[in-house]
GROMACS .gro file of C-alpha atoms in nm:
model
   82
    1UNK     CA    1  12.716  11.425  11.071
    2UNK     CA    2  12.484  11.454  10.773
    3UNK     CA    3  12.141  11.596  10.832
    4UNK     CA    4  11.858  11.400  10.676
    5UNK     CA    5  11.648  11.619  10.454
    6UNK     CA    6  11.288  11.637  10.566
    7UNK     CA    7  11.035  11.532  10.309
    8UNK     CA    8  10.688  11.660  10.239
    9UNK     CA    9  10.451  11.368  10.287
   10UNK     CA   10  10.137  11.579  10.242
   11UNK     CA   11  10.060  11.435   9.893
   12UNK     CA   12  10.083  11.084  10.042
   13UNK     CA   13   9.872  11.177  10.345
   14UNK     CA   14   9.613  11.338  10.120
   15UNK     CA   15   9.580  11.019   9.913
   16UNK     CA   16   9.560  10.805  10.228
   17UNK     CA   17   9.283  11.031  10.362
   18UNK     CA   18   9.082  10.963  10.043
   19UNK     CA   19   9.127  10.590  10.098
   20UNK     CA   20   9.034  10.629  10.465
   21UNK     CA   21   8.695  10.776  10.368
   22UNK     CA   22   8.607  10.442  10.204
   23UNK     CA   23   8.650  10.246  10.528
   24UNK     CA   24   8.405  10.179  10.808
   25UNK     CA   25   8.403  10.417  11.108
   26UNK     CA   26   8.615  10.200  11.340
   27UNK     CA   27   8.880  10.150  11.074
   28UNK     CA   28   8.868  10.521  10.988
   29UNK     CA   29   8.946  10.609  11.349
   30UNK     CA   30   9.258  10.391  11.379
   31UNK     CA   31   9.383  10.436  11.020
   32UNK     CA   32   9.321  10.812  11.043
   33UNK     CA   33   9.554  10.831  11.343
   34UNK     CA   34   9.826  10.645  11.150
   35UNK     CA   35   9.791  10.894  10.865
   36UNK     CA   36   9.798  11.207  11.079
   37UNK     CA   37  10.087  11.085  11.296
   38UNK     CA   38  10.293  10.966  10.999
   39UNK     CA   39  10.643  11.113  11.013
   40UNK     CA   40  10.804  10.938  10.717
   41UNK     CA   41  10.947  10.650  10.917
   42UNK     CA   42  10.980  10.328  10.713
   43UNK     CA   43  10.826  10.112  10.987
   44UNK     CA   44  10.524  10.345  11.003
   45UNK     CA   45  10.489  10.317  10.627
   46UNK     CA   46  10.507   9.937  10.645
   47UNK     CA   47  10.226   9.942  10.902
   48UNK     CA   48  10.015  10.158  10.668
   49UNK     CA   49  10.078   9.916  10.381
   50UNK     CA   50   9.986   9.619  10.603
   51UNK     CA   51   9.659   9.789  10.694
   52UNK     CA   52   9.586   9.864  10.329
   53UNK     CA   53   9.628   9.492  10.264
   54UNK     CA   54   9.375   9.412  10.537
   55UNK     CA   55   9.120   9.656  10.393
   56UNK     CA   56   9.128   9.472  10.060
   57UNK     CA   57   8.910   9.590   9.774
   58UNK     CA   58   8.761   9.878   9.976
   59UNK     CA   59   9.075  10.089   9.921
   60UNK     CA   60   8.989  10.168   9.560
   61UNK     CA   61   8.760  10.107   9.266
   62UNK     CA   62   9.015   9.937   9.043
   63UNK     CA   63   9.302   9.706   9.119
   64UNK     CA   64   9.419   9.721   9.480
   65UNK     CA   65   9.772   9.660   9.348
   66UNK     CA   66   9.747   9.987   9.153
   67UNK     CA   67   9.656  10.161   9.479
   68UNK     CA   68   9.954   9.997   9.656
   69UNK     CA   69  10.186  10.108   9.375
   70UNK     CA   70  10.048  10.460   9.384
   71UNK     CA   71  10.092  10.483   9.763
   72UNK     CA   72  10.446  10.341   9.745
   73UNK     CA   73  10.532  10.587   9.468
   74UNK     CA   74  10.404  10.880   9.676
   75UNK     CA   75  10.616  10.761   9.970
   76UNK     CA   76  10.936  10.710   9.772
   77UNK     CA   77  10.898  11.025   9.560
   78UNK     CA   78  10.801  11.260   9.844
   79UNK     CA   79  10.958  11.599   9.763
   80UNK     CA   80  11.189  11.774  10.009
   81UNK     CA   81  11.021  12.025  10.239
   82UNK     CA   82  11.087  12.385  10.147
   0.00000   0.00000   0.00000
């Protein structure tokens, strides 16, 4: 049985926390929980992306698609944990 290498999602979580600060307090509470409880599971990540879509232009100053791409990149390129 092959062991799955654990990844370090801290860079992703850090970026999501920055986005979370732009949201209203109710959204911050629920989205903040998603961020802190994130374990790297694909379904969890899909939920985060769905929420980002709901938040719309509040997730960043430029193109929200750039933010999506950045977040997806951080997820897919997460380095292995030491």
